[in-house]
XYZ file of N, CA and C in Angstrom:
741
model
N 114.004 108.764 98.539
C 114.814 109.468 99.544
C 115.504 110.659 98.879
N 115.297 111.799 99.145
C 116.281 113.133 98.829
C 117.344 113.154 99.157
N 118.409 113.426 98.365
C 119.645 113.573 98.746
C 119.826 115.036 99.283
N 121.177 114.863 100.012
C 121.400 116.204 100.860
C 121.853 117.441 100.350
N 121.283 118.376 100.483
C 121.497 119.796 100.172
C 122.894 120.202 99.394
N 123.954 119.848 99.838
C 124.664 120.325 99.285
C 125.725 118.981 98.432
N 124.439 118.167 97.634
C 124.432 117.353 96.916
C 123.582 117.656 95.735
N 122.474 118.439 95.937
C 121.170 118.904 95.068
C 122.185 120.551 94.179
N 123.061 120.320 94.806
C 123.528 122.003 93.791
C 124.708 121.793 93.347
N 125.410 120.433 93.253
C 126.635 120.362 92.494
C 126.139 118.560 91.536
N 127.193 118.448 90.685
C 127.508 116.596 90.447
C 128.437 116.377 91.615
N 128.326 114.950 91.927
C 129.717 114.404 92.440
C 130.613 114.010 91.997
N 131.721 113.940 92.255
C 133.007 113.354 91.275
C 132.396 112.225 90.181
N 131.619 111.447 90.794
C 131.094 110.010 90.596
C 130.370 110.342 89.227
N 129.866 111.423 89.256
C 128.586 111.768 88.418
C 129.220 112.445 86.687
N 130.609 113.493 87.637
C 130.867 113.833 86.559
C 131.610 113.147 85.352
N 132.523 112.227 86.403
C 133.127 111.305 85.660
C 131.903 110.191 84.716
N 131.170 109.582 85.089
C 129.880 109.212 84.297
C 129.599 109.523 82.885
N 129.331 111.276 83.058
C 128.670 111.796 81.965
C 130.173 112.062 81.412
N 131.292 112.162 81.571
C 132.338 112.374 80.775
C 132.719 111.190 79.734
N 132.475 109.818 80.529
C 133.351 109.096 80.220
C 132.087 108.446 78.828
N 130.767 109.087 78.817
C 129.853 108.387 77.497
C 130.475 109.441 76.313
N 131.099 110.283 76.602
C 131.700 110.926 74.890
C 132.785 110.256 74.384
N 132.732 110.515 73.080
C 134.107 109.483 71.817
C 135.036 110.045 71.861
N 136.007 108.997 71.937
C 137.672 109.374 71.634
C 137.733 108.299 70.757
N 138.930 108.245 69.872
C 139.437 107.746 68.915
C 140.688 106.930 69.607
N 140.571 105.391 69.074
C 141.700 104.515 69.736
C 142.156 104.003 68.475
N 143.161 102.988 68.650
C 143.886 102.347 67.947
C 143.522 100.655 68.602
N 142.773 100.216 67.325
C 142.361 98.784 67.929
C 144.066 97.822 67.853
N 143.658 97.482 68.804
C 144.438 95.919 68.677
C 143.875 94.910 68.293
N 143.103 94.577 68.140
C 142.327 93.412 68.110
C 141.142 93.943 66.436
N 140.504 92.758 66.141
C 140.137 92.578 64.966
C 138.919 92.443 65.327
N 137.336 92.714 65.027
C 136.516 92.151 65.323
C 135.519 91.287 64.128
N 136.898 90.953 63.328
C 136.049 89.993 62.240
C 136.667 88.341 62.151
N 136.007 87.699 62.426
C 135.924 86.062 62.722
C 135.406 85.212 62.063
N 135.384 83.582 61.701
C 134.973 82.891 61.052
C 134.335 82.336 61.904
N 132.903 81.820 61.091
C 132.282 81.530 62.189
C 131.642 79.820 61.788
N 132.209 78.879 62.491
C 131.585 77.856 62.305
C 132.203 76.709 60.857
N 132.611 75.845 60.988
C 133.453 75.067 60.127
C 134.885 75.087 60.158
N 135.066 73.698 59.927
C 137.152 74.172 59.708
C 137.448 74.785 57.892
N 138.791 74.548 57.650
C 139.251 74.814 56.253
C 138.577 74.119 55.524
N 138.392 72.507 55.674
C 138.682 71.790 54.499
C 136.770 71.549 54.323
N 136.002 71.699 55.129
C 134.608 71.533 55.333
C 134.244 72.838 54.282
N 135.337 74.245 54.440
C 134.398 75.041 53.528
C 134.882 75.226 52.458
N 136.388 74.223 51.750
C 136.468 73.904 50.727
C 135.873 73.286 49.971
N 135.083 72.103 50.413
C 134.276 71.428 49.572
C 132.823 72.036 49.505
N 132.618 73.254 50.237
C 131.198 74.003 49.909
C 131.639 74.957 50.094
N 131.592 75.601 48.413
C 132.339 77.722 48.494
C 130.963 78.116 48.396
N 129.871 77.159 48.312
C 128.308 78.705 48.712
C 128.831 79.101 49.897
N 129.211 78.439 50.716
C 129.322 78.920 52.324
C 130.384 79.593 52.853
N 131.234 79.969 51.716
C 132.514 80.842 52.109
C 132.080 81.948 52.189
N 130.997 83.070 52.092
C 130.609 84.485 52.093
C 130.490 83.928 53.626
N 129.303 83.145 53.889
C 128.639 83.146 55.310
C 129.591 82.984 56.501
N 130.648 81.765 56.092
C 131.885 81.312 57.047
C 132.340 82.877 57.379
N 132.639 83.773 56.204
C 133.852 85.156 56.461
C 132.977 85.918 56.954
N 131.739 85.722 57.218
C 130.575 86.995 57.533
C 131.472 87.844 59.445
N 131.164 89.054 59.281
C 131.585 89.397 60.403
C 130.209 89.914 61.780
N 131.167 89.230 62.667
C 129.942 89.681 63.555
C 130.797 91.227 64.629
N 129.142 91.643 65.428
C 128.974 93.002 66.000
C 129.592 92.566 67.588
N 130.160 93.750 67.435
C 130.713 93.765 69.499
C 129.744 95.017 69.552
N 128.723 94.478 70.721
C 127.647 95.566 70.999
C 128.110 96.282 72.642
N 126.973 97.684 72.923
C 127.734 98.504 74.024
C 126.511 97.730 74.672
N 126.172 98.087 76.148
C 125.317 97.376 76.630
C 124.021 98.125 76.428
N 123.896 99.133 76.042
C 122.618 99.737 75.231
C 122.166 99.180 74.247
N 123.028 98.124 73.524
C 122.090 97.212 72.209
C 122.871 98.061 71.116
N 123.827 98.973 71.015
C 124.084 99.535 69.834
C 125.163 99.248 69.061
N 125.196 98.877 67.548
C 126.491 98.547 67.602
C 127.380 98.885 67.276
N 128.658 98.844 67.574
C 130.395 99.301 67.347
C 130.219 98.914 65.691
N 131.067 100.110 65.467
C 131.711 99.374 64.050
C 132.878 98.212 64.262
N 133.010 97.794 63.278
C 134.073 96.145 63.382
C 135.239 97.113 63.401
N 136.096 96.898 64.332
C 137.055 96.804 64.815
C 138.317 96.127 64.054
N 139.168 97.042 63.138
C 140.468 96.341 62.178
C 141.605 96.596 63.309
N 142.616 95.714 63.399
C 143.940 96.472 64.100
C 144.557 97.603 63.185
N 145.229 98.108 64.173
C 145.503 99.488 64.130
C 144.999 100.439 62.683
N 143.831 100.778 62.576
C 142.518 101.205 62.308
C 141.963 101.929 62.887
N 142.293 103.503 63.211
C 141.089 104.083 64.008
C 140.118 104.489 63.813
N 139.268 104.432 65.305
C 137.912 104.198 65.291
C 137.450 105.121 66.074
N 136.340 105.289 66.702
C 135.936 105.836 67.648
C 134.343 104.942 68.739
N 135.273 105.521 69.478
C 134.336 104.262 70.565
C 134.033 105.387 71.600
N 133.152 104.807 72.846
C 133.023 105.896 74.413
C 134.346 105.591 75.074
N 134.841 106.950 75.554
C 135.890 106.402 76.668
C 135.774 105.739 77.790
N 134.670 105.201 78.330
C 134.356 103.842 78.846
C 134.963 102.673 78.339
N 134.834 102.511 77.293
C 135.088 101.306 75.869
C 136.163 101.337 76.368
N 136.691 102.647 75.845
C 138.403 102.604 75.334
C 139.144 102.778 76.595
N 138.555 103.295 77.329
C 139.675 102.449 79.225
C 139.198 101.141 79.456
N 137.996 99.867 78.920
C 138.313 98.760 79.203
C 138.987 98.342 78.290
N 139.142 98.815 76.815
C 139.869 97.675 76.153
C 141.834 98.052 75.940
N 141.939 99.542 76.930
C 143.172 99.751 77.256
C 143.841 98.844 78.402
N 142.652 98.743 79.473
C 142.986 97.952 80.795
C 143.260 96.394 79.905
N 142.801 95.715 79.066
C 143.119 94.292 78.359
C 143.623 94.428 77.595
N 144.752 95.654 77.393
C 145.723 95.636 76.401
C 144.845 95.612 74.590
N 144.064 95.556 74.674
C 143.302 95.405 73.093
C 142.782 97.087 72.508
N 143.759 98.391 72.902
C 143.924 99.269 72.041
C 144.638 100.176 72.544
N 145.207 101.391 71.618
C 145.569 102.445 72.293
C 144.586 103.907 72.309
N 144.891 104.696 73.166
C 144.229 105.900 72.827
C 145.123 106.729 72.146
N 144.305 107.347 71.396
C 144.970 108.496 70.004
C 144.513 109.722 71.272
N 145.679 110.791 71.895
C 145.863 111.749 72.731
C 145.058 112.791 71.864
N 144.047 113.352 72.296
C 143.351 114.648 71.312
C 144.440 115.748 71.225
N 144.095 115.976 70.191
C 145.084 117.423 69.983
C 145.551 118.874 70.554
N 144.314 118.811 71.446
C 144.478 120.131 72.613
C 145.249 119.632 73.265
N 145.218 118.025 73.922
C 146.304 117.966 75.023
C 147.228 117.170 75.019
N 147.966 118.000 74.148
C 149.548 118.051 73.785
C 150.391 119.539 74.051
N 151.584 119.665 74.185
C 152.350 120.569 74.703
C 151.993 121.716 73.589
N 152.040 121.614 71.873
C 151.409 122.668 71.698
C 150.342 122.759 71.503
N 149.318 122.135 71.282
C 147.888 122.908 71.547
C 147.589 123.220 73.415
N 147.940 123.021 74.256
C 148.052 123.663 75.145
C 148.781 125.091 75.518
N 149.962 125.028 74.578
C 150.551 126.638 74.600
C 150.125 127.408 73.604
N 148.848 127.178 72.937
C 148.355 127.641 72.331
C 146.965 128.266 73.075
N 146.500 127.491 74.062
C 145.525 128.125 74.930
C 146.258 128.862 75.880
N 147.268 128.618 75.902
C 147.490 129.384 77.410
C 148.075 130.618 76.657
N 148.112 130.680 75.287
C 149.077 132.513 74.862
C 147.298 132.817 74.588
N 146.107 132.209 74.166
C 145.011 132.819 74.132
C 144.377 133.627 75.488
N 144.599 132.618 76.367
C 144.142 133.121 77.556
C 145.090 134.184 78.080
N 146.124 134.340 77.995
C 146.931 135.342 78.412
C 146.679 136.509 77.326
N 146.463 136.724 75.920
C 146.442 137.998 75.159
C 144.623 138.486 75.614
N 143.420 137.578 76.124
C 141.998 137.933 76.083
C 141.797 137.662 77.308
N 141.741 139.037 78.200
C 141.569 139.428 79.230
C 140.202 138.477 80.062
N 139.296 138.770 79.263
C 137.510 138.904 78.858
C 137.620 137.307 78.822
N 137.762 136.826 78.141
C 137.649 135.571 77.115
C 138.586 134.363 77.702
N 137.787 133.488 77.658
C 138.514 131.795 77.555
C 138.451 131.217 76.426
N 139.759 130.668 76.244
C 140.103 129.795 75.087
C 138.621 128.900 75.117
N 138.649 128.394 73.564
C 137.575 126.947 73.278
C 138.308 125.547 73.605
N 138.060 125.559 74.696
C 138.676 124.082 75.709
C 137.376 123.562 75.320
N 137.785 121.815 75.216
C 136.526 121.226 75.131
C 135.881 121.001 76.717
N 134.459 121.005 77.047
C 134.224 121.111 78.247
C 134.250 120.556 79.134
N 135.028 119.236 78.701
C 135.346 117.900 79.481
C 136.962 118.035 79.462
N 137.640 119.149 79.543
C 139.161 119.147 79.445
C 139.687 118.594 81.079
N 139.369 119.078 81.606
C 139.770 118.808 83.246
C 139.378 117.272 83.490
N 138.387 116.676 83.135
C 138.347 115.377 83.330
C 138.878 114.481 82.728
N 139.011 115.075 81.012
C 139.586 113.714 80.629
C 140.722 113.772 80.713
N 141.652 115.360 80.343
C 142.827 115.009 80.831
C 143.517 114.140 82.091
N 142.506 114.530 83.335
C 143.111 113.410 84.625
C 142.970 112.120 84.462
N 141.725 111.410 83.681
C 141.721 110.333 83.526
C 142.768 109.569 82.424
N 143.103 110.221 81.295
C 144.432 109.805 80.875
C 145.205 109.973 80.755
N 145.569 111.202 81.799
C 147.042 110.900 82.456
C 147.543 109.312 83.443
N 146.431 109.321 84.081
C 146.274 108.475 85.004
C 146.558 106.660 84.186
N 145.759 106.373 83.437
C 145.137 105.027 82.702
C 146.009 104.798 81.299
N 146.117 106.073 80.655
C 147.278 105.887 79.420
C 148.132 106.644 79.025
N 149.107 106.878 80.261
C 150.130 107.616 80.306
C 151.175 107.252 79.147
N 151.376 105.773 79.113
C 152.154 105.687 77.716
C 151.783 105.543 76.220
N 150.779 106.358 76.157
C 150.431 106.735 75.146
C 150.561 108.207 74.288
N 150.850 109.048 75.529
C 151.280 110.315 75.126
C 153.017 110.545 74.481
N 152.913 111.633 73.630
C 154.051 111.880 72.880
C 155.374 112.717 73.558
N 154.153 113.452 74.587
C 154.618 114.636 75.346
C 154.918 114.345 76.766
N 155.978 114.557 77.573
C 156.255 114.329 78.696
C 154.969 114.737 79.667
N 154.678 113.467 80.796
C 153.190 113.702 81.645
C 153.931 115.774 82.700
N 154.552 115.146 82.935
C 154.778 116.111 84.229
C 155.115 117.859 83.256
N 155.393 117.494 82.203
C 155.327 118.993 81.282
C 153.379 119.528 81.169
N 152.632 118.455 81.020
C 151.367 118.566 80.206
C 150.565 119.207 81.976
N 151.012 118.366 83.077
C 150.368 118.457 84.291
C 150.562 119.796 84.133
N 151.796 120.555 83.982
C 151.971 122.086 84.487
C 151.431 122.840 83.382
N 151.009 122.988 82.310
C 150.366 123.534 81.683
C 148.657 123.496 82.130
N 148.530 122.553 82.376
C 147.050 122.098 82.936
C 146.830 123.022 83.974
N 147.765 123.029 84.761
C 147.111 123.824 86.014
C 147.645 125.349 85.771
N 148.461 125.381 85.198
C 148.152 127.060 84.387
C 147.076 127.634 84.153
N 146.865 126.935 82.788
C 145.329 127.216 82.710
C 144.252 127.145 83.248
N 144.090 126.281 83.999
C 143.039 125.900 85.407
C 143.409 127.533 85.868
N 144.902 127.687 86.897
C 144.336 129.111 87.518
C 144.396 130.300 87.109
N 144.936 130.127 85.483
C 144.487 131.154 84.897
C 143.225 131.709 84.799
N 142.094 130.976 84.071
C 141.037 130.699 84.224
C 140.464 131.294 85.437
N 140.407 131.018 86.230
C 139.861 130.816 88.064
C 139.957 132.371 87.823
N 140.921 132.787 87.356
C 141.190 134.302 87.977
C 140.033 134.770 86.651
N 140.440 134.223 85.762
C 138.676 135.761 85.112
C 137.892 135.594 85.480
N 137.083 134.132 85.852
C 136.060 133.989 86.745
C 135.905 134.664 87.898
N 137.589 135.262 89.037
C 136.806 135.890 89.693
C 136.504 137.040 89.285
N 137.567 137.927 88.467
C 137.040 139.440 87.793
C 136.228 139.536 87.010
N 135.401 137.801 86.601
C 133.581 137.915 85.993
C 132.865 138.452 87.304
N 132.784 137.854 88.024
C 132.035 138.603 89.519
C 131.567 139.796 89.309
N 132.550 140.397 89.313
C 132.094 142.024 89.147
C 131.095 142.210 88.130
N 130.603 141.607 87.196
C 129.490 141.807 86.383
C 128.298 140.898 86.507
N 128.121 140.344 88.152
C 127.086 139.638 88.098
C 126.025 140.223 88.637
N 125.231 139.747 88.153
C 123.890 140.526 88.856
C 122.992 138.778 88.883
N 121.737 140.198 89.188
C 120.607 138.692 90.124
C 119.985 137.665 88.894
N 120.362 137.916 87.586
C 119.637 137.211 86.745
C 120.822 136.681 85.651
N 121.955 136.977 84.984
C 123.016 136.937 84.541
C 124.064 136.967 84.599
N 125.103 136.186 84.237
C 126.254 135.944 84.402
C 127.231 135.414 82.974
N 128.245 136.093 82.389
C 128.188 135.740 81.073
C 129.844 134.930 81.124
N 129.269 134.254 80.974
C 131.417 133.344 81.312
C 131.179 132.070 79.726
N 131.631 132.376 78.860
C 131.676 131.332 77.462
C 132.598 130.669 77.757
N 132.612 129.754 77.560
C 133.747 128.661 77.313
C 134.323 127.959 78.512
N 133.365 127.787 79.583
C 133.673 127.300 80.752
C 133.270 125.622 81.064
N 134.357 125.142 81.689
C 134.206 123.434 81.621
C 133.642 122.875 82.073
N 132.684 121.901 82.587
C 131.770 121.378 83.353
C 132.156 120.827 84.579
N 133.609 120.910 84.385
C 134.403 120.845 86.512
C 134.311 122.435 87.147
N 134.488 122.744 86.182
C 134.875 124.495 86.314
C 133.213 125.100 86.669
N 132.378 124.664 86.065
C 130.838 125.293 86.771
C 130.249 124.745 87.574
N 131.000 123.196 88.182
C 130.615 122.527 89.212
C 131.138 123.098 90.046
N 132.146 123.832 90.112
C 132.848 124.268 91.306
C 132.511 125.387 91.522
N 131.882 126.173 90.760
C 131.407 127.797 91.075
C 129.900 127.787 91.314
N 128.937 127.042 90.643
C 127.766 126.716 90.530
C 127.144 126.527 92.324
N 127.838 126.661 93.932
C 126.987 126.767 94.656
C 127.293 128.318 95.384
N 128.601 128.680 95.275
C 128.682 129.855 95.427
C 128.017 131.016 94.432
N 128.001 130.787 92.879
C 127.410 131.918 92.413
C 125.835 131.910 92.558
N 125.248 130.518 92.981
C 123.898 130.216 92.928
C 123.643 131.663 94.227
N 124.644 131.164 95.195
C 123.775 131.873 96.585
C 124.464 133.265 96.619
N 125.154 133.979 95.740
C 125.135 135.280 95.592
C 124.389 136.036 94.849
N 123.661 134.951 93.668
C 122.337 135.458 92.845
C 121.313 135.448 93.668
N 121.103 134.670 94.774
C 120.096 134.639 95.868
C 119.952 135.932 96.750
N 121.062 135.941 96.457
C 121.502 137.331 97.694
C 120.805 138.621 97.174
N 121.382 138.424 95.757
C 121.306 140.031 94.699
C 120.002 140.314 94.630
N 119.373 138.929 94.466
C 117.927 138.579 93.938
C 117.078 139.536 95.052
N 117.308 139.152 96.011
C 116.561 139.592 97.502
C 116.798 140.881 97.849
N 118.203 141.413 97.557
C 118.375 142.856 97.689
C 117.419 143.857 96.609
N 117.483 143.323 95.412
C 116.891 144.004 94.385
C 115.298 143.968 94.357
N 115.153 142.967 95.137
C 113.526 142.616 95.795
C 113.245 143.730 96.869
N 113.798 143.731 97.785
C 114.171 144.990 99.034
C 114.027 146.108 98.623
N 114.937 146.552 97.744
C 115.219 148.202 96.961
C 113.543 148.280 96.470
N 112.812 147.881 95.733
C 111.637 147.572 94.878
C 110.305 148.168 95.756
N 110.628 147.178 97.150
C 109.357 147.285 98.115
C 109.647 148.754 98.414
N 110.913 148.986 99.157
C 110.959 149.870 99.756
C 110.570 151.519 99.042
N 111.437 151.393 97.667
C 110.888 152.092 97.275
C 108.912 152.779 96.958
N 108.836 151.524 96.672
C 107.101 151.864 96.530
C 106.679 152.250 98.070
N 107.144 152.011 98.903
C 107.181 152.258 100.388
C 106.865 153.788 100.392
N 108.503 154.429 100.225
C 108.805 155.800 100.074
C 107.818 156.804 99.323
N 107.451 155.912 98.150
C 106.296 156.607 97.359
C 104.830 156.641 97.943
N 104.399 155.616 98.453
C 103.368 155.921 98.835
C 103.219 156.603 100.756
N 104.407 156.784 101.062
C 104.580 157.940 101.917
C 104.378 159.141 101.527
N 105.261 159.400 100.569
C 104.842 160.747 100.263
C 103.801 161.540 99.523
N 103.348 159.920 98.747
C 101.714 160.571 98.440
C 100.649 160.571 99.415
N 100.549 159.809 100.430
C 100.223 159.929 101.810
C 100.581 161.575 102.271
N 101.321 161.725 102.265
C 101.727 163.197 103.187
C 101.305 164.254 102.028
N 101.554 164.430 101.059
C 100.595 165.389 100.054
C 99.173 165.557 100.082
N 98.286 163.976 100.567
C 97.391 164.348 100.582
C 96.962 164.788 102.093
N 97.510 164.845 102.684
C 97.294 165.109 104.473
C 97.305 166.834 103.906
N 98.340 166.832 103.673
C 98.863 168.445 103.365
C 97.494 169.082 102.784
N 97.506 168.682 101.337
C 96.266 169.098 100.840
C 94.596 169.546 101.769
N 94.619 168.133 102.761
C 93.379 168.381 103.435
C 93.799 169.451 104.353
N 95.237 170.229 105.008
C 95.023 170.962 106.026
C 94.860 172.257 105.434
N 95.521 172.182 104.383
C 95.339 173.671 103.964
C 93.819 173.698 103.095
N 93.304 173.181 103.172
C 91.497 173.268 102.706
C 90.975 173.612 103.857
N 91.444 173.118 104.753
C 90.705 173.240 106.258
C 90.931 174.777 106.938
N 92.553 174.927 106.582
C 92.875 175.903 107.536
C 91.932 177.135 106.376
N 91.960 176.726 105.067
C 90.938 177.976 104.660
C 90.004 178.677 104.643
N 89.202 177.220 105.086
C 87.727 177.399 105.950
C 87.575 177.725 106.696
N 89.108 177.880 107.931
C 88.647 178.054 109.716
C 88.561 179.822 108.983
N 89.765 180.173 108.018
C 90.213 181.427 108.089
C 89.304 182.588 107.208
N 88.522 181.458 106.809
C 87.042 182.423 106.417
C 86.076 182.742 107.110
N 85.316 181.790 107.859
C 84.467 182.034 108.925
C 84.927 182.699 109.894
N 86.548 182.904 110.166
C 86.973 183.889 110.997
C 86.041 185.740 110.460
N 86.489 186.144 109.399
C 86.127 187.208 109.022
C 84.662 187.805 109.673
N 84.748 189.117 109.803
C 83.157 189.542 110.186
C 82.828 189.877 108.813
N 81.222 189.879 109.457
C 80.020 189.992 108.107
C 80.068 191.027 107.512
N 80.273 192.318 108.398
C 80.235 193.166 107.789
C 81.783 193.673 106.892
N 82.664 193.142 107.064
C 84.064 192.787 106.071
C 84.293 192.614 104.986
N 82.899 191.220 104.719
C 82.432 190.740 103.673
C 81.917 191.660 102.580
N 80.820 192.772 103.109
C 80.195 193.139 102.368
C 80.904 194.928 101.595
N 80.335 194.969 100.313
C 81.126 196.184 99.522
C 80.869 197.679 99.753
């Protein structure tokens, strides 16, 4: 079954959040993932071959079959932020806040974006998503007040918005040059700029025909021209008398 049209030219929330949430962030385990496995104390006192095997540690796997490194408390690691919002939701870690989104590496993009007209800061391209998702899920984990970080966020969001629209002016039917733009940020422009490249595309298709149009009009009418004045030369010779002709 095809999905609907104006499903085929964007992600859905559903989708983007998806592909956001398989990249690594760095947590703070709570939990240990090394265990004894099998026997009490006094069973592997009287057999120390079996004290390596008893302390052996086992794997917490993702459901792809791959495995996590062992897990020390507070030890960071890096896991998918999938991982690390279930093992925040069971209390078994914290998230370590990335360094852009904090109060100053955010006023650090926003004096970039304000001195480079042209230019967007190097936001990572998942900034808009993951910031909402942990504002939302591990708010007490941040250093920085939520409702300070929200208003910087949307600074830059419509800061942003605005060079994108004064990129416009340099689009044409095949290129469009915008670096450093986020993958919410080209979901949201990605059906409008699609169908103004459609537009350009077709005009510049138009100009093309027409022109060759124009041209082969007027080589059309040169050669019309050509044949009348051959003709009218001929009527205007046989006009002449014979004896005119002669010296």
């Amino acid at each position: 079954m095809s999905l609907p049209g104006r499903l085929q030219e964007t992600f859905s929330p559903e989708e983007v959040q998806f592909i956001v949430e398989n990249q690594k962030i760095k947590i703070f385990p709570r939990i240990t993932t090394s265990k004894k496995r099998g026997g009490d104390s006094s069973r592997n006192n009287n057999n120390n071959n079996t004290d390596n095997e008893d302390m052996s540690r086992w794997r917490m796997l993702t459901m792809d079959g791959r495995a996590l490194e062992n897990m020390i408390v507070m030890k960071s690691t890096e896991v998918t932020l999938w991982l690390a919002l279930l093992l925040k939701q069971q209390s078994k870690c914290n998230i370590i806040i990335p360094e852009w989104l904090t109060i100053k590496g955010l006023d650090l993009m926003l004096q970039y974006e304000k001195r480079n007209i042209e230019r967007f800061s190097a936001l990572p391209w998942d900034w808009l998503v993951v910031s909402e998702i942990l504002f939302k899920q591990a708010a007490d984990d941040f250093n920085d007040p939520i409702y300070e970080l929200r208003n910087r966020i949307q600074d830059l969001k419509e800061i942003r918005q605005m060079k994108v629209l004064q990129g416009l002016k340099n689009l044409n039917e095949s290129h469009m040059q915008l670096d450093n733009l986020g993958l919410l940020e080209i979901n949201e422009l990605r059906p409008f700029i699609v169908r103004v490249m459609d537009k350009l595309r077709q005009i510049h298709a138009s100009g093309i025909d027409t022109t060759e149009t124009e041209n082969q009009d007027y080589d059309d009418d040169n050669d019309i021209g050509m044949g009348t004045m051959i003709s009218s030369d001929r009527d205007a010779s046989s006009s002449i008398p014979p004896n005119a002709m002669s010296f």
